[in-house]
Amino acid sequence: MTADVDSERPGERPNRGAGDVSGGYELFRDDWGIPHLRAADALALARAQGHATALDRAWQLETERHRVLGTSASHLGAEAVDWDRFVRRARIADTARRCFDRLAPETAAWVTAYADGVNEGLAEGAAQAPEFAAVGLAPGRWEPWTPLGVWLSTHILFAGFPTKLWREEVARRLGEDRMPLFATDGPGTAGSNGWLLTGARTATGAPLLAGDPHRFIEDPGVYQQIRLACPAFDVVGLAVPGIPGIAHFGHTGHVAWAITNAMADYQDLYRERLRRTPDGGVEALGPDGWYRAHAHTETIEVAGAGPEQVEVIETDRGPVIIGDGPGAGAADAAGGEAADGTFISLRYPPRVTGELGFDVLPALLRARTVADVDTALDRWVEPVNVVLAADTAGSTLHRVAGHVPVRPYANRLRVVPAEDPAYAWRDGETVPLPRTEVDGPAGIAVMANERGLAAPLGVEFAPPHRARRIRELLGADTDWTPDAQAAVHTDTLLASSRRLLSLLAWAPELGPAAERLRDRLLRWDRHMDADSTEATLYARLRTDVVHRLAAHPALKGVTGADDPWRSAAHPALFRPWLAAVPRIGYALESLLTVGLLPYEDRLALVAASAEAVAASAAETPPAPWGELHRLSPWQALPDRTPDASVGSDAQAIRPGVAGDHDCVLSTSSVPGVTDLFARGPAARYVWDLARREDSRWAVPFGASGVPGSAHHRDQTPLWARGALAPVVTDWNLLHRTTPHRTTPHRTSRRPEENPAMTAATEPVAPALRPAVHEQKVEGFGTVRLVPVDPAADAELLHGWVTEERARFWGMADHTREQVRETYEFVDSLPTHHAYLALRDGVPAALFQTYEPDADPVGACYDVQPGDFGIHLLIAPAEGEGAVKGYTEALLTAFIAYVFSDPAHLRVVVEPDARNEKALARMVRVGFELGPEIEKPEKTARLAFLTRAALGLA
């Protein structure tokens, strides 16, 4: 609508409808800032997912890219060198390239589209993220294979191959018979929960699928709530930033799926014998003798320090990840002896097969039945997962998915000799993957990393406590609803406390204070609730027992000065797997049961701990568990973590919560080391197969990874207390966000949990804003469309709309403040958008778009599918701007922008019927005049421009 094109008052409140199309996709957000993306096809949607993720998680994406390449130390400094050395030695990036090259062509195109979207959004996302400036880093470029590298680097340690190093140390120092003492079936570590209820146990008669993946919690979070919609599918789920699609937890509206770690063993460590050749190369000893191994040297740049060299060696078994390469002295001539030292190679399926399973991801998005999910997962590779799925027809699935090679059982336990053919993988053979039926009288399936369905595939599993407790809770009702799942998510019963408390009950000759402590703990309900001081006392007792066991002569050889953690034989990266005190803490239940100490010695040890804890409690009364048991997330820049003494900021990133490592609410501290926890629910979900809109989800922090964003930590209060946010599926309840910028979102219905506030920023000049459209018009200049900033542009717009020439605009009597308020309202709508048109960087026009069926004009004519309305106000043309064809040149760019979206079939304008100049211009451009319509403020004349009129049909 120009001063001579249209006169509809922008301040009129239209109906709400769908959002704007920009850059080939639509971006909406719900009250929690969660992105909902809609595009014309799957490739455009993958590009949109990459772009939106770059806007929300630019620093996280850049961190992951550097972790893939082994270049983190270049900006994070010496503390990142250990990781960089490992991923280079393990050849993660090269493996990702191999796997990408073997993708089906359509999958490769889909992954490439995602990487392209990331690249398009990174600069804008990085401009919002203060971390880049803090380390002096500019965002780099994503290659098509980068997402596969992110997946590999994220999961390369998932199967826990460093545990084999620990078993080697225990066997060597304490004897092979001592290895089972530290098996995690006794103690358990943090692990995922998942459960499926058939229709027989739900209020609706349709299945429910719920759970919470437990892993190291990172800030920003490792899971991204997202919705991906195109004509072929419409899926909500938890994506991994940097990975297209939704791999682990998704709901297509027809079928839903979820996973937990199967605890399978599918990676092997081989002890290699290497020697240096006279020409500086490396040979390895294999079953058929010595042969030339691959070897090359790479340089790790280190911020604040000199560069470091790393020799990358790969044998027929795999990359050598331990050992600095053989020296020159042992092989001055061909046939020399093997070099001294420990050299260990890693053999892992993607490196061997060139397959990662990414062809599964687009198939999952298109799945409509359990059978579709099942078929897709037959091609899954890594990590190996237990899967639950259900569909709207009531069908269910409970199976293992992934690649487990066939090889001797000894490979699962220890480091094995590379030259012995007995330990080789059987080429092309994989272990059959277990599955079981869900349907039955119980109507319940549970997966909690226990020794269950996946038992034939692994060595150590989580203890059975969580799985048993979930079944117990679910079995108590047959009328389950989505909201009721929170009671299962947040259950705090610590069943593993039974062994220690049983010993405490029979501990001999306790003093009065220790007697009172015993009485108090034996009356305790064994729930690790946040407000429980008994939970704190139990944790103190457990810690003291762990320390006394660590000091016991029975464990001398792996504790104190002999702790494998102190050894320089293995890279520092693997020390968490080699530290004795955490191993004792996690294995406490089994260590207090059988095998290590006689029963009387165990009683005496617990009695001594009770005396010590009772004395300590007399001096320092226990605080509630939640004050001690706080989240300690991983951050790439840990020095930016708010200080623990800073009230609200500290609570936002380090909330105190309930739970413990063997509770269903598995917030895993390290017994004997710290009450803080770094592992816990990285997300929670409930998928309802009756009504997807009744599904629920939550993450530890928020949808945005940008510090200061309203959605950076707005879900933390929900997560900390176990509440869940609704999964919004009605597009009319979402808020439009221009894809190329971040706009404020409406406040939540719970403003105390979801403050609608953003960090104060300086106004950005129009010429410096990202454009939604840019076009060079021959003989006129470059036209850029940038979003209106109501506060920054109020003065400019007020000057335009109050001129006599703009009388048809209907705002001649508005004050500057009223103009600002009007465009703040327009900016809040998902169906109406306002842009400044810049000609060679100078504001030249105000361009607005709207959807007629969400506007008062929609009541005045028969709106057709694909109709899209525009208004145009031309700025005063002065000096060099007063050129012939000025308005037509701008219209050329505006119409090109509108029709860049294939969903837009017809442009609609409605100038004042008296504005003959504007009507004549519309006809010259190609518009067809329509009927006059009566609006409250004017008599308007409709005009329509179709794709066909421009030859675009």
JSON list of C-alpha atoms in Angstrom, two decimals, residues 465-612:
[
{"chain": "A", "resi": 465, "resn": "HIS", "atom": "CA", "xyz": [17.05, -50.96, 40.51]},
{"chain": "A", "resi": 466, "resn": "ARG", "atom": "CA", "xyz": [15.74, -48.33, 38.11]},
{"chain": "A", "resi": 467, "resn": "ALA", "atom": "CA", "xyz": [14.06, -50.83, 35.81]},
{"chain": "A", "resi": 468, "resn": "ARG", "atom": "CA", "xyz": [12.41, -52.64, 38.73]},
{"chain": "A", "resi": 469, "resn": "ARG", "atom": "CA", "xyz": [11.20, -49.41, 40.29]},
{"chain": "A", "resi": 470, "resn": "ILE", "atom": "CA", "xyz": [9.71, -48.13, 37.01]},
{"chain": "A", "resi": 471, "resn": "ARG", "atom": "CA", "xyz": [7.82, -51.40, 36.52]},
{"chain": "A", "resi": 472, "resn": "GLU", "atom": "CA", "xyz": [6.60, -51.23, 40.11]},
{"chain": "A", "resi": 473, "resn": "LEU", "atom": "CA", "xyz": [5.30, -47.69, 39.68]},
{"chain": "A", "resi": 474, "resn": "LEU", "atom": "CA", "xyz": [3.68, -48.34, 36.30]},
{"chain": "A", "resi": 475, "resn": "GLY", "atom": "CA", "xyz": [2.11, -51.57, 37.47]},
{"chain": "A", "resi": 476, "resn": "ALA", "atom": "CA", "xyz": [0.15, -49.74, 40.17]},
{"chain": "A", "resi": 477, "resn": "ASP", "atom": "CA", "xyz": [-2.30, -48.13, 37.72]},
{"chain": "A", "resi": 478, "resn": "THR", "atom": "CA", "xyz": [-4.20, -48.86, 34.52]},
{"chain": "A", "resi": 479, "resn": "ASP", "atom": "CA", "xyz": [-5.38, -45.32, 33.81]},
{"chain": "A", "resi": 480, "resn": "TRP", "atom": "CA", "xyz": [-2.13, -43.51, 33.01]},
{"chain": "A", "resi": 481, "resn": "THR", "atom": "CA", "xyz": [-2.12, -40.06, 31.40]},
{"chain": "A", "resi": 482, "resn": "PRO", "atom": "CA", "xyz": [0.74, -37.97, 29.95]},
{"chain": "A", "resi": 483, "resn": "ASP", "atom": "CA", "xyz": [0.77, -35.59, 32.92]},
{"chain": "A", "resi": 484, "resn": "ALA", "atom": "CA", "xyz": [1.03, -38.48, 35.37]},
{"chain": "A", "resi": 485, "resn": "GLN", "atom": "CA", "xyz": [4.37, -39.62, 33.89]},
{"chain": "A", "resi": 486, "resn": "ALA", "atom": "CA", "xyz": [6.17, -36.90, 35.85]},
{"chain": "A", "resi": 487, "resn": "ALA", "atom": "CA", "xyz": [5.68, -38.98, 38.99]},
{"chain": "A", "resi": 488, "resn": "VAL", "atom": "CA", "xyz": [7.77, -41.72, 37.40]},
{"chain": "A", "resi": 489, "resn": "HIS", "atom": "CA", "xyz": [10.39, -39.34, 35.99]},
{"chain": "A", "resi": 490, "resn": "THR", "atom": "CA", "xyz": [11.00, -37.84, 39.43]},
{"chain": "A", "resi": 491, "resn": "ASP", "atom": "CA", "xyz": [10.91, -40.91, 41.67]},
{"chain": "A", "resi": 492, "resn": "THR", "atom": "CA", "xyz": [13.76, -40.73, 44.20]},
{"chain": "A", "resi": 493, "resn": "LEU", "atom": "CA", "xyz": [13.79, -44.14, 45.91]},
{"chain": "A", "resi": 494, "resn": "LEU", "atom": "CA", "xyz": [17.43, -45.25, 46.29]},
{"chain": "A", "resi": 495, "resn": "ALA", "atom": "CA", "xyz": [17.14, -49.02, 46.30]},
{"chain": "A", "resi": 496, "resn": "SER", "atom": "CA", "xyz": [20.91, -49.48, 46.24]},
{"chain": "A", "resi": 497, "resn": "SER", "atom": "CA", "xyz": [21.13, -47.99, 49.75]},
{"chain": "A", "resi": 498, "resn": "ARG", "atom": "CA", "xyz": [19.78, -51.24, 51.18]},
{"chain": "A", "resi": 499, "resn": "ARG", "atom": "CA", "xyz": [23.16, -53.00, 51.48]},
{"chain": "A", "resi": 500, "resn": "LEU", "atom": "CA", "xyz": [24.91, -50.19, 53.35]},
{"chain": "A", "resi": 501, "resn": "LEU", "atom": "CA", "xyz": [21.92, -49.61, 55.64]},
{"chain": "A", "resi": 502, "resn": "SER", "atom": "CA", "xyz": [21.70, -53.34, 56.38]},
{"chain": "A", "resi": 503, "resn": "LEU", "atom": "CA", "xyz": [25.30, -53.34, 57.54]},
{"chain": "A", "resi": 504, "resn": "LEU", "atom": "CA", "xyz": [24.64, -50.20, 59.57]},
{"chain": "A", "resi": 505, "resn": "ALA", "atom": "CA", "xyz": [21.72, -51.95, 61.27]},
{"chain": "A", "resi": 506, "resn": "TRP", "atom": "CA", "xyz": [24.06, -54.67, 62.58]},
{"chain": "A", "resi": 507, "resn": "ALA", "atom": "CA", "xyz": [27.11, -52.51, 63.20]},
{"chain": "A", "resi": 508, "resn": "PRO", "atom": "CA", "xyz": [28.50, -53.38, 66.64]},
{"chain": "A", "resi": 509, "resn": "GLU", "atom": "CA", "xyz": [29.34, -51.24, 69.66]},
{"chain": "A", "resi": 510, "resn": "LEU", "atom": "CA", "xyz": [28.22, -47.84, 68.41]},
{"chain": "A", "resi": 511, "resn": "GLY", "atom": "CA", "xyz": [28.50, -44.80, 70.65]},
{"chain": "A", "resi": 512, "resn": "PRO", "atom": "CA", "xyz": [25.40, -42.75, 71.56]},
{"chain": "A", "resi": 513, "resn": "ALA", "atom": "CA", "xyz": [25.72, -40.27, 68.68]},
{"chain": "A", "resi": 514, "resn": "ALA", "atom": "CA", "xyz": [26.28, -43.05, 66.14]},
{"chain": "A", "resi": 515, "resn": "GLU", "atom": "CA", "xyz": [23.29, -44.93, 67.61]},
{"chain": "A", "resi": 516, "resn": "ARG", "atom": "CA", "xyz": [21.11, -41.87, 67.01]},
{"chain": "A", "resi": 517, "resn": "LEU", "atom": "CA", "xyz": [22.46, -41.61, 63.47]},
{"chain": "A", "resi": 518, "resn": "ARG", "atom": "CA", "xyz": [21.65, -45.27, 62.87]},
{"chain": "A", "resi": 519, "resn": "ASP", "atom": "CA", "xyz": [18.13, -44.91, 64.22]},
{"chain": "A", "resi": 520, "resn": "ARG", "atom": "CA", "xyz": [17.54, -41.87, 62.06]},
{"chain": "A", "resi": 521, "resn": "LEU", "atom": "CA", "xyz": [18.76, -43.50, 58.85]},
{"chain": "A", "resi": 522, "resn": "LEU", "atom": "CA", "xyz": [16.90, -46.77, 59.49]},
{"chain": "A", "resi": 523, "resn": "ARG", "atom": "CA", "xyz": [13.66, -44.79, 59.86]},
{"chain": "A", "resi": 524, "resn": "TRP", "atom": "CA", "xyz": [14.44, -42.88, 56.66]},
{"chain": "A", "resi": 525, "resn": "ASP", "atom": "CA", "xyz": [12.24, -43.72, 53.64]},
{"chain": "A", "resi": 526, "resn": "ARG", "atom": "CA", "xyz": [15.35, -44.02, 51.41]},
{"chain": "A", "resi": 527, "resn": "HIS", "atom": "CA", "xyz": [14.15, -41.27, 49.07]},
{"chain": "A", "resi": 528, "resn": "MET", "atom": "CA", "xyz": [16.84, -38.83, 47.95]},
{"chain": "A", "resi": 529, "resn": "ASP", "atom": "CA", "xyz": [14.51, -35.85, 48.09]},
{"chain": "A", "resi": 530, "resn": "ALA", "atom": "CA", "xyz": [15.86, -32.34, 47.71]},
{"chain": "A", "resi": 531, "resn": "ASP", "atom": "CA", "xyz": [14.53, -31.23, 51.12]},
{"chain": "A", "resi": 532, "resn": "SER", "atom": "CA", "xyz": [15.74, -34.33, 52.96]},
{"chain": "A", "resi": 533, "resn": "THR", "atom": "CA", "xyz": [18.53, -34.00, 55.54]},
{"chain": "A", "resi": 534, "resn": "GLU", "atom": "CA", "xyz": [18.51, -37.78, 55.99]},
{"chain": "A", "resi": 535, "resn": "ALA", "atom": "CA", "xyz": [19.52, -38.08, 52.33]},
{"chain": "A", "resi": 536, "resn": "THR", "atom": "CA", "xyz": [22.49, -35.84, 53.10]},
{"chain": "A", "resi": 537, "resn": "LEU", "atom": "CA", "xyz": [23.45, -37.95, 56.11]},
{"chain": "A", "resi": 538, "resn": "TYR", "atom": "CA", "xyz": [23.29, -41.09, 54.01]},
{"chain": "A", "resi": 539, "resn": "ALA", "atom": "CA", "xyz": [25.51, -39.46, 51.36]},
{"chain": "A", "resi": 540, "resn": "ARG", "atom": "CA", "xyz": [28.02, -38.51, 54.08]},
{"chain": "A", "resi": 541, "resn": "LEU", "atom": "CA", "xyz": [28.05, -42.05, 55.38]},
{"chain": "A", "resi": 542, "resn": "ARG", "atom": "CA", "xyz": [28.51, -43.46, 51.89]},
{"chain": "A", "resi": 543, "resn": "THR", "atom": "CA", "xyz": [31.40, -41.10, 51.21]},
{"chain": "A", "resi": 544, "resn": "ASP", "atom": "CA", "xyz": [33.17, -42.07, 54.40]},
{"chain": "A", "resi": 545, "resn": "VAL", "atom": "CA", "xyz": [32.74, -45.78, 53.66]},
{"chain": "A", "resi": 546, "resn": "VAL", "atom": "CA", "xyz": [34.17, -45.27, 50.16]},
{"chain": "A", "resi": 547, "resn": "HIS", "atom": "CA", "xyz": [37.24, -43.56, 51.58]},
{"chain": "A", "resi": 548, "resn": "ARG", "atom": "CA", "xyz": [37.79, -46.30, 54.16]},
{"chain": "A", "resi": 549, "resn": "LEU", "atom": "CA", "xyz": [37.55, -48.95, 51.47]},
{"chain": "A", "resi": 550, "resn": "ALA", "atom": "CA", "xyz": [40.03, -47.02, 49.34]},
{"chain": "A", "resi": 551, "resn": "ALA", "atom": "CA", "xyz": [42.45, -47.04, 52.27]},
{"chain": "A", "resi": 552, "resn": "HIS", "atom": "CA", "xyz": [41.95, -50.75, 53.01]},
{"chain": "A", "resi": 553, "resn": "PRO", "atom": "CA", "xyz": [44.93, -53.06, 52.37]},
{"chain": "A", "resi": 554, "resn": "ALA", "atom": "CA", "xyz": [42.70, -55.30, 50.26]},
{"chain": "A", "resi": 555, "resn": "LEU", "atom": "CA", "xyz": [42.69, -52.68, 47.53]},
{"chain": "A", "resi": 556, "resn": "LYS", "atom": "CA", "xyz": [46.29, -51.63, 47.82]},
{"chain": "A", "resi": 557, "resn": "GLY", "atom": "CA", "xyz": [47.69, -51.70, 44.34]},
{"chain": "A", "resi": 558, "resn": "VAL", "atom": "CA", "xyz": [44.93, -49.59, 42.77]},
{"chain": "A", "resi": 559, "resn": "THR", "atom": "CA", "xyz": [44.58, -46.89, 45.42]},
{"chain": "A", "resi": 560, "resn": "GLY", "atom": "CA", "xyz": [46.70, -44.15, 46.96]},
{"chain": "A", "resi": 561, "resn": "ALA", "atom": "CA", "xyz": [50.04, -43.69, 45.26]},
{"chain": "A", "resi": 562, "resn": "ASP", "atom": "CA", "xyz": [49.29, -46.76, 43.12]},
{"chain": "A", "resi": 563, "resn": "ASP", "atom": "CA", "xyz": [46.01, -45.40, 41.74]},
{"chain": "A", "resi": 564, "resn": "PRO", "atom": "CA", "xyz": [46.02, -46.02, 37.96]},
{"chain": "A", "resi": 565, "resn": "TRP", "atom": "CA", "xyz": [44.74, -42.48, 37.62]},
{"chain": "A", "resi": 566, "resn": "ARG", "atom": "CA", "xyz": [48.22, -41.30, 38.55]},
{"chain": "A", "resi": 567, "resn": "SER", "atom": "CA", "xyz": [49.94, -43.40, 35.91]},
{"chain": "A", "resi": 568, "resn": "ALA", "atom": "CA", "xyz": [51.40, -41.74, 32.82]},
{"chain": "A", "resi": 569, "resn": "ALA", "atom": "CA", "xyz": [50.96, -44.96, 30.82]},
{"chain": "A", "resi": 570, "resn": "HIS", "atom": "CA", "xyz": [47.63, -43.81, 29.39]},
{"chain": "A", "resi": 571, "resn": "PRO", "atom": "CA", "xyz": [46.49, -40.46, 27.98]},
{"chain": "A", "resi": 572, "resn": "ALA", "atom": "CA", "xyz": [45.01, -38.03, 30.49]},
{"chain": "A", "resi": 573, "resn": "LEU", "atom": "CA", "xyz": [41.72, -38.15, 28.56]},
{"chain": "A", "resi": 574, "resn": "PHE", "atom": "CA", "xyz": [41.10, -41.67, 29.91]},
{"chain": "A", "resi": 575, "resn": "ARG", "atom": "CA", "xyz": [41.86, -40.90, 33.55]},
{"chain": "A", "resi": 576, "resn": "PRO", "atom": "CA", "xyz": [38.19, -40.67, 34.59]},
{"chain": "A", "resi": 577, "resn": "TRP", "atom": "CA", "xyz": [37.87, -44.38, 33.71]},
{"chain": "A", "resi": 578, "resn": "LEU", "atom": "CA", "xyz": [41.06, -45.22, 35.61]},
{"chain": "A", "resi": 579, "resn": "ALA", "atom": "CA", "xyz": [40.46, -43.42, 38.93]},
{"chain": "A", "resi": 580, "resn": "ALA", "atom": "CA", "xyz": [40.03, -45.85, 41.83]},
{"chain": "A", "resi": 581, "resn": "VAL", "atom": "CA", "xyz": [37.89, -43.81, 44.23]},
{"chain": "A", "resi": 582, "resn": "PRO", "atom": "CA", "xyz": [35.04, -43.23, 41.75]},
{"chain": "A", "resi": 583, "resn": "ARG", "atom": "CA", "xyz": [35.24, -46.91, 40.78]},
{"chain": "A", "resi": 584, "resn": "ILE", "atom": "CA", "xyz": [34.87, -47.88, 44.44]},
{"chain": "A", "resi": 585, "resn": "GLY", "atom": "CA", "xyz": [32.01, -45.42, 44.88]},
{"chain": "A", "resi": 586, "resn": "TYR", "atom": "CA", "xyz": [30.08, -46.76, 41.93]},
{"chain": "A", "resi": 587, "resn": "ALA", "atom": "CA", "xyz": [30.83, -50.37, 42.92]},
{"chain": "A", "resi": 588, "resn": "LEU", "atom": "CA", "xyz": [30.00, -49.85, 46.59]},
{"chain": "A", "resi": 589, "resn": "GLU", "atom": "CA", "xyz": [26.94, -52.08, 46.60]},
{"chain": "A", "resi": 590, "resn": "SER", "atom": "CA", "xyz": [28.85, -55.09, 45.27]},
{"chain": "A", "resi": 591, "resn": "LEU", "atom": "CA", "xyz": [31.98, -54.37, 47.31]},
{"chain": "A", "resi": 592, "resn": "LEU", "atom": "CA", "xyz": [29.85, -54.42, 50.48]},
{"chain": "A", "resi": 593, "resn": "THR", "atom": "CA", "xyz": [28.13, -57.65, 49.49]},
{"chain": "A", "resi": 594, "resn": "VAL", "atom": "CA", "xyz": [30.65, -60.37, 48.71]},
{"chain": "A", "resi": 595, "resn": "GLY", "atom": "CA", "xyz": [34.19, -61.07, 47.69]},
{"chain": "A", "resi": 596, "resn": "LEU", "atom": "CA", "xyz": [36.37, -58.28, 49.04]},
{"chain": "A", "resi": 597, "resn": "LEU", "atom": "CA", "xyz": [36.12, -58.28, 52.85]},
{"chain": "A", "resi": 598, "resn": "PRO", "atom": "CA", "xyz": [34.82, -60.76, 55.44]},
{"chain": "A", "resi": 599, "resn": "TYR", "atom": "CA", "xyz": [31.43, -59.87, 56.88]},
{"chain": "A", "resi": 600, "resn": "GLU", "atom": "CA", "xyz": [32.87, -58.86, 60.25]},
{"chain": "A", "resi": 601, "resn": "ASP", "atom": "CA", "xyz": [35.33, -56.51, 58.58]},
{"chain": "A", "resi": 602, "resn": "ARG", "atom": "CA", "xyz": [32.52, -54.89, 56.61]},
{"chain": "A", "resi": 603, "resn": "LEU", "atom": "CA", "xyz": [30.54, -54.36, 59.83]},
{"chain": "A", "resi": 604, "resn": "ALA", "atom": "CA", "xyz": [33.53, -52.82, 61.54]},
{"chain": "A", "resi": 605, "resn": "LEU", "atom": "CA", "xyz": [34.24, -50.52, 58.60]},
{"chain": "A", "resi": 606, "resn": "VAL", "atom": "CA", "xyz": [30.63, -49.24, 58.49]},
{"chain": "A", "resi": 607, "resn": "ALA", "atom": "CA", "xyz": [30.63, -48.81, 62.26]},
{"chain": "A", "resi": 608, "resn": "ALA", "atom": "CA", "xyz": [33.75, -46.64, 62.06]},
{"chain": "A", "resi": 609, "resn": "SER", "atom": "CA", "xyz": [32.13, -44.55, 59.35]},
{"chain": "A", "resi": 610, "resn": "ALA", "atom": "CA", "xyz": [28.99, -44.12, 61.42]},
{"chain": "A", "resi": 611, "resn": "GLU", "atom": "CA", "xyz": [31.03, -42.82, 64.36]},
{"chain": "A", "resi": 612, "resn": "ALA", "atom": "CA", "xyz": [32.85, -40.35, 62.09]}
]
